[in-house]
């Protein structure tokens, strides 16, 4: 079997026999180093623009049917950018013919927003972890003193953090839930 890469589909492909939604497939067409490729990613190797044929597989685990199902899919590539997956060759051809710079702009605008959302969450988690380490390294007297200082702006952020540490049994879980449920900032105005 060896190493392979994974192609994540922009939309699931349904198995024609059991209805299972297939969200990805493995391929040996690229670097074969366990990379995952999503729409918008630049593909390695020599494909510049075109359509690549690959196979999806379903073992019917959910439906407990015997046998398996294989079907051809078509990976659409425009200037080495993975732009879509289609079940029919004609659909793939049409997508390739009609893909334009405007589509590319919209695609990367969405990816840019996802990247910024990830950066925000990563930096927030990094900051929380640094605060947690600082808080855990404090003595009990320092922790009590920190909670008493009501008017000091110097320790305002750490005081808020310390209160949250005291208020909940699992502060990291609470923080991660807040982070996941927070409304995202609209940064689309940048484009």
mmCIF file of C-alpha atoms in Angstrom:
data_model
loop_
_atom_site.group_PDB
_atom_site.id
_atom_site.type_symbol
_atom_site.label_atom_id
_atom_site.label_comp_id
_atom_site.label_asym_id
_atom_site.label_seq_id
_atom_site.Cartn_x
_atom_site.Cartn_y
_atom_site.Cartn_z
ATOM 1 C CA UNK A 1 0.000 0.000 0.000
ATOM 2 C CA UNK A 2 2.623 2.549 1.005
ATOM 3 C CA UNK A 3 2.180 6.250 1.487
ATOM 4 C CA UNK A 4 -0.475 8.338 -0.192
ATOM 5 C CA UNK A 5 -2.068 11.792 -0.086
ATOM 6 C CA UNK A 6 -5.678 12.617 0.747
ATOM 7 C CA UNK A 7 -8.006 14.791 -1.308
ATOM 8 C CA UNK A 8 -10.803 16.396 0.725
ATOM 9 C CA UNK A 9 -13.949 16.979 -1.317
ATOM 10 C CA UNK A 10 -15.646 20.393 -1.237
ATOM 11 C CA UNK A 11 -19.006 18.548 -1.217
ATOM 12 C CA UNK A 12 -19.536 14.934 -0.147
ATOM 13 C CA UNK A 13 -20.075 12.335 -2.861
ATOM 14 C CA UNK A 14 -22.841 9.838 -2.099
ATOM 15 C CA UNK A 15 -22.340 6.133 -2.603
ATOM 16 C CA UNK A 16 -24.815 5.049 -5.273
ATOM 17 C CA UNK A 17 -25.484 1.749 -3.466
ATOM 18 C CA UNK A 18 -25.833 2.611 0.243
ATOM 19 C CA UNK A 19 -26.049 6.420 0.351
ATOM 20 C CA UNK A 20 -22.991 6.911 2.563
ATOM 21 C CA UNK A 21 -21.435 10.353 2.133
ATOM 22 C CA UNK A 22 -17.800 10.102 1.100
ATOM 23 C CA UNK A 23 -15.797 13.208 2.004
ATOM 24 C CA UNK A 24 -12.312 12.293 0.791
ATOM 25 C CA UNK A 25 -10.222 9.822 -1.157
ATOM 26 C CA UNK A 26 -6.617 8.719 -1.141
ATOM 27 C CA UNK A 27 -4.377 9.204 -4.132
ATOM 28 C CA UNK A 28 -0.847 8.456 -5.252
ATOM 29 C CA UNK A 29 -0.819 11.168 -7.926
ATOM 30 C CA UNK A 30 1.154 13.723 -5.955
ATOM 31 C CA UNK A 31 3.939 13.559 -3.357
ATOM 32 C CA UNK A 32 2.729 10.503 -1.405
ATOM 33 C CA UNK A 33 3.787 11.911 1.951
ATOM 34 C CA UNK A 34 0.396 11.890 3.724
ATOM 35 C CA UNK A 35 -0.549 15.443 2.710
ATOM 36 C CA UNK A 36 -4.176 16.557 2.794
ATOM 37 C CA UNK A 37 -5.376 18.730 -0.067
ATOM 38 C CA UNK A 38 -8.420 20.992 0.129
ATOM 39 C CA UNK A 39 -9.945 23.276 -2.472
ATOM 40 C CA UNK A 40 -7.575 26.203 -2.972
ATOM 41 C CA UNK A 41 -4.397 24.256 -2.274
ATOM 42 C CA UNK A 42 -1.582 24.259 -4.786
ATOM 43 C CA UNK A 43 -0.909 20.756 -6.027
ATOM 44 C CA UNK A 44 2.646 19.470 -6.550
ATOM 45 C CA UNK A 45 4.016 17.707 -9.610
ATOM 46 C CA UNK A 46 3.553 18.679 -13.215
ATOM 47 C CA UNK A 47 -0.187 19.247 -13.599
ATOM 48 C CA UNK A 48 -0.703 22.841 -14.647
ATOM 49 C CA UNK A 49 -4.320 22.902 -15.809
ATOM 50 C CA UNK A 50 -6.535 19.926 -16.416
ATOM 51 C CA UNK A 51 -8.690 17.147 -15.063
ATOM 52 C CA UNK A 52 -7.339 14.181 -13.099
ATOM 53 C CA UNK A 53 -9.222 10.900 -12.828
ATOM 54 C CA UNK A 54 -9.279 9.195 -9.433
ATOM 55 C CA UNK A 55 -11.416 6.539 -7.734
ATOM 56 C CA UNK A 56 -13.593 6.729 -4.630
ATOM 57 C CA UNK A 57 -14.320 3.636 -2.607
ATOM 58 C CA UNK A 58 -17.151 2.711 -0.207
ATOM 59 C CA UNK A 59 -17.096 -0.434 1.931
ATOM 60 C CA UNK A 60 -20.772 -0.063 2.951
ATOM 61 C CA UNK A 61 -19.927 -0.268 6.672
ATOM 62 C CA UNK A 62 -22.939 1.812 7.722
ATOM 63 C CA UNK A 63 -25.448 -0.194 5.688
ATOM 64 C CA UNK A 64 -23.767 -3.574 6.299
ATOM 65 C CA UNK A 65 -24.094 -4.440 2.621
ATOM 66 C CA UNK A 66 -21.661 -6.981 1.270
ATOM 67 C CA UNK A 67 -19.047 -6.067 -1.278
ATOM 68 C CA UNK A 68 -17.812 -2.609 -2.101
ATOM 69 C CA UNK A 69 -18.488 0.250 -4.467
ATOM 70 C CA UNK A 70 -15.927 2.026 -6.618
ATOM 71 C CA UNK A 71 -16.566 5.024 -8.828
ATOM 72 C CA UNK A 72 -14.485 7.414 -10.853
ATOM 73 C CA UNK A 73 -14.287 11.052 -9.851
ATOM 74 C CA UNK A 74 -12.608 13.960 -11.584
ATOM 75 C CA UNK A 75 -10.298 16.407 -9.840
ATOM 76 C CA UNK A 76 -10.336 19.830 -11.477
ATOM 77 C CA UNK A 77 -7.014 21.699 -11.470
ATOM 78 C CA UNK A 78 -6.496 25.256 -12.734
ATOM 79 C CA UNK A 79 -2.907 26.576 -12.846
ATOM 80 C CA UNK A 80 -1.865 23.936 -10.275
ATOM 81 C CA UNK A 81 -4.681 25.005 -7.923
ATOM 82 C CA UNK A 82 -7.115 22.319 -6.786
ATOM 83 C CA UNK A 83 -10.502 23.926 -7.516
ATOM 84 C CA UNK A 84 -13.147 21.187 -7.468
ATOM 85 C CA UNK A 85 -14.137 17.521 -7.601
ATOM 86 C CA UNK A 86 -16.887 16.319 -9.919
ATOM 87 C CA UNK A 87 -18.536 12.938 -10.430
ATOM 88 C CA UNK A 88 -18.969 13.350 -14.193
ATOM 89 C CA UNK A 89 -16.234 14.211 -16.675
ATOM 90 C CA UNK A 90 -18.514 16.674 -18.491
ATOM 91 C CA UNK A 91 -19.170 18.537 -15.214
ATOM 92 C CA UNK A 92 -15.434 18.713 -14.578
ATOM 93 C CA UNK A 93 -14.792 20.050 -18.086
ATOM 94 C CA UNK A 94 -17.474 22.708 -17.667
ATOM 95 C CA UNK A 95 -16.068 23.750 -14.271
ATOM 96 C CA UNK A 96 -12.583 24.057 -15.742
ATOM 97 C CA UNK A 97 -13.811 26.050 -18.748
ATOM 98 C CA UNK A 98 -15.853 28.493 -16.663
ATOM 99 C CA UNK A 99 -13.376 28.984 -13.793
ATOM 100 C CA UNK A 100 -12.054 32.542 -13.832
ATOM 101 C CA UNK A 101 -9.972 34.996 -11.857
ATOM 102 C CA UNK A 102 -13.183 36.190 -10.193
ATOM 103 C CA UNK A 103 -13.767 32.644 -8.900
ATOM 104 C CA UNK A 104 -10.192 32.558 -7.677
ATOM 105 C CA UNK A 105 -10.699 35.855 -5.860
ATOM 106 C CA UNK A 106 -13.821 34.542 -4.088
ATOM 107 C CA UNK A 107 -12.095 31.281 -3.236
ATOM 108 C CA UNK A 108 -9.092 32.970 -1.666
ATOM 109 C CA UNK A 109 -11.211 35.533 0.139
ATOM 110 C CA UNK A 110 -12.965 32.684 1.943
ATOM 111 C CA UNK A 111 -9.656 30.931 2.659
ATOM 112 C CA UNK A 112 -8.165 34.211 3.903
ATOM 113 C CA UNK A 113 -11.038 34.596 6.363
ATOM 114 C CA UNK A 114 -10.568 31.005 7.576
ATOM 115 C CA UNK A 115 -6.856 31.635 8.027
ATOM 116 C CA UNK A 116 -7.517 34.751 10.098
ATOM 117 C CA UNK A 117 -10.061 32.901 12.218
ATOM 118 C CA UNK A 118 -7.490 30.164 12.862
ATOM 119 C CA UNK A 119 -4.816 32.742 13.724
ATOM 120 C CA UNK A 120 -7.154 34.455 16.184
ATOM 121 C CA UNK A 121 -7.993 31.168 17.917
ATOM 122 C CA UNK A 122 -4.361 30.039 17.954
ATOM 123 C CA UNK A 123 -3.164 33.334 19.457
ATOM 124 C CA UNK A 124 -5.990 33.352 22.012
ATOM 125 C CA UNK A 125 -5.116 29.803 23.093
ATOM 126 C CA UNK A 126 -1.416 30.659 23.229
ATOM 127 C CA UNK A 127 -2.174 33.686 25.406
ATOM 128 C CA UNK A 128 -4.419 31.616 27.687
ATOM 129 C CA UNK A 129 -1.666 29.004 28.074
ATOM 130 C CA UNK A 130 0.923 31.662 28.940
ATOM 131 C CA UNK A 131 -1.455 33.176 31.519
ATOM 132 C CA UNK A 132 -2.131 29.734 32.970
ATOM 133 C CA UNK A 133 1.585 29.025 33.378
ATOM 134 C CA UNK A 134 2.101 32.419 35.026
ATOM 135 C CA UNK A 135 -0.886 31.846 37.321
ATOM 136 C CA UNK A 136 0.263 28.356 38.321
ATOM 137 C CA UNK A 137 3.742 29.682 39.150
ATOM 138 C CA UNK A 138 2.306 32.234 41.604
ATOM 139 C CA UNK A 139 2.332 31.527 45.304
ATOM 140 C CA UNK A 140 -0.987 31.364 47.169
ATOM 141 C CA UNK A 141 -0.256 34.783 48.713
ATOM 142 C CA UNK A 142 0.318 36.312 45.258
ATOM 143 C CA UNK A 143 -2.945 34.814 44.003
ATOM 144 C CA UNK A 144 -4.887 36.254 46.967
ATOM 145 C CA UNK A 145 -3.183 39.639 46.556
ATOM 146 C CA UNK A 146 -3.972 39.667 42.859
ATOM 147 C CA UNK A 147 -7.680 39.253 43.571
ATOM 148 C CA UNK A 148 -7.629 42.085 46.147
ATOM 149 C CA UNK A 149 -6.126 44.740 43.839
ATOM 150 C CA UNK A 150 -9.269 46.269 42.367
ATOM 151 C CA UNK A 151 -7.866 49.479 40.891
ATOM 152 C CA UNK A 152 -4.557 48.406 39.433
ATOM 153 C CA UNK A 153 -4.561 48.464 35.639
ATOM 154 C CA UNK A 154 -1.230 46.672 35.561
ATOM 155 C CA UNK A 155 -2.707 43.369 36.708
ATOM 156 C CA UNK A 156 -6.216 43.876 35.300
ATOM 157 C CA UNK A 157 -5.904 41.144 32.671
ATOM 158 C CA UNK A 158 -4.343 38.657 35.071
ATOM 159 C CA UNK A 159 -6.949 39.473 37.754
ATOM 160 C CA UNK A 160 -9.759 38.651 35.282
ATOM 161 C CA UNK A 161 -7.930 35.451 34.401
ATOM 162 C CA UNK A 162 -7.519 34.494 38.088
ATOM 163 C CA UNK A 163 -11.241 35.025 38.729
ATOM 164 C CA UNK A 164 -12.111 32.673 35.893
ATOM 165 C CA UNK A 165 -9.677 30.095 37.265
ATOM 166 C CA UNK A 166 -11.460 30.206 40.630
ATOM 167 C CA UNK A 167 -15.021 30.284 39.234
ATOM 168 C CA UNK A 168 -14.888 27.017 37.302
ATOM 169 C CA UNK A 169 -13.624 23.512 37.874
ATOM 170 C CA UNK A 170 -12.361 23.071 34.293
ATOM 171 C CA UNK A 171 -11.231 26.514 33.092
ATOM 172 C CA UNK A 172 -9.647 25.288 29.849
ATOM 173 C CA UNK A 173 -12.896 23.618 28.763
ATOM 174 C CA UNK A 174 -14.816 26.823 29.493
ATOM 175 C CA UNK A 175 -12.286 28.894 27.553
ATOM 176 C CA UNK A 176 -12.346 26.546 24.543
ATOM 177 C CA UNK A 177 -16.143 26.614 24.498
ATOM 178 C CA UNK A 178 -16.141 30.434 24.613
ATOM 179 C CA UNK A 179 -13.571 30.508 21.830
ATOM 180 C CA UNK A 180 -15.573 28.123 19.652
ATOM 181 C CA UNK A 181 -18.872 29.949 20.201
ATOM 182 C CA UNK A 182 -17.577 33.469 19.750
ATOM 183 C CA UNK A 183 -18.902 35.445 16.828
ATOM 184 C CA UNK A 184 -16.225 35.834 14.178
ATOM 185 C CA UNK A 185 -14.990 39.214 13.138
ATOM 186 C CA UNK A 186 -15.991 40.244 9.650
ATOM 187 C CA UNK A 187 -12.697 40.842 7.920
ATOM 188 C CA UNK A 188 -14.072 40.613 4.415
ATOM 189 C CA UNK A 189 -13.821 44.397 4.087
ATOM 190 C CA UNK A 190 -10.092 43.904 3.508
ATOM 191 C CA UNK A 191 -10.876 42.660 0.022
#
